[in-house]
């Protein structure tokens, strides 16, 4: 029980830090005013955090967010089937390890 609380807290802290860095970083030319949505697969446990910053992000970057919420395993399966997405935010880092093993993550997919 205590481990799951710690993992959830760390996931929320990571999500908050990620969002803060996205909001504070300069807008890349290629990302400014994009009509293409940013596709996010997000664990249901992180929904309140992501929804809290969604409006600010869409307004500041003029980029819509297409967010799919659900259980981490279901999101991983959706990511595997679709083969596309911009951000995967599971509730537990074990799902990131699975995504990495299945070669679903591109570039530097470090866990912070």
PDB file of C-alpha atoms in Angstrom:
ATOM      1  CA  UNK A   1       0.000   0.000   0.000  1.00  0.00           C
ATOM      2  CA  UNK A   2       2.733   2.477   0.982  1.00  0.00           C
ATOM      3  CA  UNK A   3       4.691   1.770  -2.224  1.00  0.00           C
ATOM      4  CA  UNK A   4       1.654   2.506  -4.401  1.00  0.00           C
ATOM      5  CA  UNK A   5       1.081   5.817  -2.595  1.00  0.00           C
ATOM      6  CA  UNK A   6       4.715   6.786  -3.138  1.00  0.00           C
ATOM      7  CA  UNK A   7       4.548   5.810  -6.816  1.00  0.00           C
ATOM      8  CA  UNK A   8       1.321   7.785  -7.288  1.00  0.00           C
ATOM      9  CA  UNK A   9       2.814  10.820  -5.542  1.00  0.00           C
ATOM     10  CA  UNK A  10       5.967  10.635  -7.676  1.00  0.00           C
ATOM     11  CA  UNK A  11       3.868  10.274 -10.833  1.00  0.00           C
ATOM     12  CA  UNK A  12       1.875  13.377  -9.936  1.00  0.00           C
ATOM     13  CA  UNK A  13       5.045  15.287  -9.050  1.00  0.00           C
ATOM     14  CA  UNK A  14       6.608  14.264 -12.369  1.00  0.00           C
ATOM     15  CA  UNK A  15       3.487  15.299 -14.261  1.00  0.00           C
ATOM     16  CA  UNK A  16       3.421  18.665 -12.494  1.00  0.00           C
ATOM     17  CA  UNK A  17       7.098  19.290 -13.240  1.00  0.00           C
ATOM     18  CA  UNK A  18       6.652  18.263 -16.866  1.00  0.00           C
ATOM     19  CA  UNK A  19       3.678  20.536 -17.348  1.00  0.00           C
ATOM     20  CA  UNK A  20       5.438  23.437 -15.617  1.00  0.00           C
ATOM     21  CA  UNK A  21       8.442  23.042 -17.908  1.00  0.00           C
ATOM     22  CA  UNK A  22       6.193  22.919 -20.967  1.00  0.00           C
ATOM     23  CA  UNK A  23       4.371  26.062 -19.908  1.00  0.00           C
ATOM     24  CA  UNK A  24       7.528  27.996 -19.005  1.00  0.00           C
ATOM     25  CA  UNK A  25       9.701  26.969 -21.928  1.00  0.00           C
ATOM     26  CA  UNK A  26       9.803  29.171 -25.028  1.00  0.00           C
ATOM     27  CA  UNK A  27       7.384  28.200 -27.734  1.00  0.00           C
ATOM     28  CA  UNK A  28       9.140  26.274 -30.498  1.00  0.00           C
ATOM     29  CA  UNK A  29       8.407  27.684 -33.915  1.00  0.00           C
ATOM     30  CA  UNK A  30       7.169  24.322 -35.167  1.00  0.00           C
ATOM     31  CA  UNK A  31       4.774  23.962 -32.222  1.00  0.00           C
ATOM     32  CA  UNK A  32       3.375  27.509 -32.047  1.00  0.00           C
ATOM     33  CA  UNK A  33      -0.234  27.754 -33.186  1.00  0.00           C
ATOM     34  CA  UNK A  34      -0.462  24.173 -34.370  1.00  0.00           C
ATOM     35  CA  UNK A  35      -3.813  22.814 -35.457  1.00  0.00           C
ATOM     36  CA  UNK A  36      -2.485  19.286 -34.901  1.00  0.00           C
ATOM     37  CA  UNK A  37      -3.446  18.092 -31.435  1.00  0.00           C
ATOM     38  CA  UNK A  38      -0.901  16.933 -28.899  1.00  0.00           C
ATOM     39  CA  UNK A  39      -1.939  13.308 -28.293  1.00  0.00           C
ATOM     40  CA  UNK A  40      -1.612  12.269 -24.646  1.00  0.00           C
ATOM     41  CA  UNK A  41      -2.270   8.885 -23.049  1.00  0.00           C
ATOM     42  CA  UNK A  42      -2.766   9.638 -19.350  1.00  0.00           C
ATOM     43  CA  UNK A  43      -3.551   7.396 -16.391  1.00  0.00           C
ATOM     44  CA  UNK A  44      -6.945   8.178 -14.885  1.00  0.00           C
ATOM     45  CA  UNK A  45      -5.266   8.879 -11.537  1.00  0.00           C
ATOM     46  CA  UNK A  46      -3.499  11.882 -13.121  1.00  0.00           C
ATOM     47  CA  UNK A  47      -6.632  13.356 -14.724  1.00  0.00           C
ATOM     48  CA  UNK A  48      -7.189  16.170 -12.215  1.00  0.00           C
ATOM     49  CA  UNK A  49      -3.597  17.388 -12.572  1.00  0.00           C
ATOM     50  CA  UNK A  50      -3.675  17.392 -16.361  1.00  0.00           C
ATOM     51  CA  UNK A  51      -7.119  18.990 -16.577  1.00  0.00           C
ATOM     52  CA  UNK A  52      -5.947  21.759 -14.231  1.00  0.00           C
ATOM     53  CA  UNK A  53      -3.366  22.961 -16.775  1.00  0.00           C
ATOM     54  CA  UNK A  54      -5.112  21.963 -20.000  1.00  0.00           C
ATOM     55  CA  UNK A  55      -6.810  25.299 -20.648  1.00  0.00           C
ATOM     56  CA  UNK A  56      -3.634  27.296 -20.002  1.00  0.00           C
ATOM     57  CA  UNK A  57      -1.595  25.079 -22.314  1.00  0.00           C
ATOM     58  CA  UNK A  58      -4.140  25.203 -25.147  1.00  0.00           C
ATOM     59  CA  UNK A  59      -4.483  28.980 -24.797  1.00  0.00           C
ATOM     60  CA  UNK A  60      -0.749  29.737 -24.527  1.00  0.00           C
ATOM     61  CA  UNK A  61       0.412  27.366 -27.265  1.00  0.00           C
ATOM     62  CA  UNK A  62      -2.734  27.464 -29.401  1.00  0.00           C
ATOM     63  CA  UNK A  63      -2.442  23.708 -29.661  1.00  0.00           C
ATOM     64  CA  UNK A  64      -5.344  21.421 -28.778  1.00  0.00           C
ATOM     65  CA  UNK A  65      -4.751  18.510 -26.424  1.00  0.00           C
ATOM     66  CA  UNK A  66      -6.304  15.172 -27.339  1.00  0.00           C
ATOM     67  CA  UNK A  67      -6.226  13.247 -24.068  1.00  0.00           C
ATOM     68  CA  UNK A  68      -7.208   9.636 -23.527  1.00  0.00           C
ATOM     69  CA  UNK A  69      -7.643   8.747 -19.849  1.00  0.00           C
ATOM     70  CA  UNK A  70      -7.772   5.220 -18.514  1.00  0.00           C
ATOM     71  CA  UNK A  71      -5.911   2.410 -16.795  1.00  0.00           C
ATOM     72  CA  UNK A  72      -2.195   2.339 -17.627  1.00  0.00           C
ATOM     73  CA  UNK A  73      -2.393  -1.164 -19.154  1.00  0.00           C
ATOM     74  CA  UNK A  74      -5.298  -0.141 -21.417  1.00  0.00           C
ATOM     75  CA  UNK A  75      -3.451   3.000 -22.494  1.00  0.00           C
ATOM     76  CA  UNK A  76      -0.355   0.938 -23.263  1.00  0.00           C
ATOM     77  CA  UNK A  77      -2.443  -1.381 -25.444  1.00  0.00           C
ATOM     78  CA  UNK A  78      -3.993   1.624 -27.234  1.00  0.00           C
ATOM     79  CA  UNK A  79      -0.554   3.086 -27.837  1.00  0.00           C
ATOM     80  CA  UNK A  80       0.651  -0.241 -29.192  1.00  0.00           C
ATOM     81  CA  UNK A  81      -2.324  -0.576 -31.555  1.00  0.00           C
ATOM     82  CA  UNK A  82      -2.314   3.027 -32.800  1.00  0.00           C
ATOM     83  CA  UNK A  83       1.451   3.302 -33.073  1.00  0.00           C
ATOM     84  CA  UNK A  84       1.227   7.023 -32.444  1.00  0.00           C
ATOM     85  CA  UNK A  85       1.065   9.477 -29.598  1.00  0.00           C
ATOM     86  CA  UNK A  86       3.079  12.310 -28.134  1.00  0.00           C
ATOM     87  CA  UNK A  87       3.059  11.667 -24.397  1.00  0.00           C
ATOM     88  CA  UNK A  88       2.453   8.556 -22.283  1.00  0.00           C
ATOM     89  CA  UNK A  89       1.810   9.233 -18.586  1.00  0.00           C
ATOM     90  CA  UNK A  90       1.119   5.936 -16.807  1.00  0.00           C
ATOM     91  CA  UNK A  91       0.418   5.717 -13.091  1.00  0.00           C
ATOM     92  CA  UNK A  92       3.406   3.449 -12.487  1.00  0.00           C
ATOM     93  CA  UNK A  93       6.871   3.431 -14.037  1.00  0.00           C
ATOM     94  CA  UNK A  94       6.617  -0.316 -14.639  1.00  0.00           C
ATOM     95  CA  UNK A  95       4.387   0.517 -17.611  1.00  0.00           C
ATOM     96  CA  UNK A  96       7.089   2.797 -19.011  1.00  0.00           C
ATOM     97  CA  UNK A  97       9.470  -0.143 -18.768  1.00  0.00           C
ATOM     98  CA  UNK A  98       6.973  -2.287 -20.704  1.00  0.00           C
ATOM     99  CA  UNK A  99       6.569   0.436 -23.340  1.00  0.00           C
ATOM    100  CA  UNK A 100      10.352   0.685 -23.644  1.00  0.00           C
ATOM    101  CA  UNK A 101      10.676  -3.115 -23.998  1.00  0.00           C
ATOM    102  CA  UNK A 102       8.055  -3.061 -26.757  1.00  0.00           C
ATOM    103  CA  UNK A 103       9.935  -0.224 -28.485  1.00  0.00           C
ATOM    104  CA  UNK A 104       6.973   2.150 -28.235  1.00  0.00           C
ATOM    105  CA  UNK A 105       9.012   5.076 -26.899  1.00  0.00           C
ATOM    106  CA  UNK A 106      11.039   7.356 -29.142  1.00  0.00           C
ATOM    107  CA  UNK A 107      14.130   9.366 -28.339  1.00  0.00           C
ATOM    108  CA  UNK A 108      15.163   9.985 -24.756  1.00  0.00           C
ATOM    109  CA  UNK A 109      12.346   8.478 -22.746  1.00  0.00           C
ATOM    110  CA  UNK A 110      13.963   8.846 -19.360  1.00  0.00           C
ATOM    111  CA  UNK A 111      11.893   8.625 -16.212  1.00  0.00           C
ATOM    112  CA  UNK A 112      12.326  11.673 -13.987  1.00  0.00           C
TER     113      UNK A 112
END
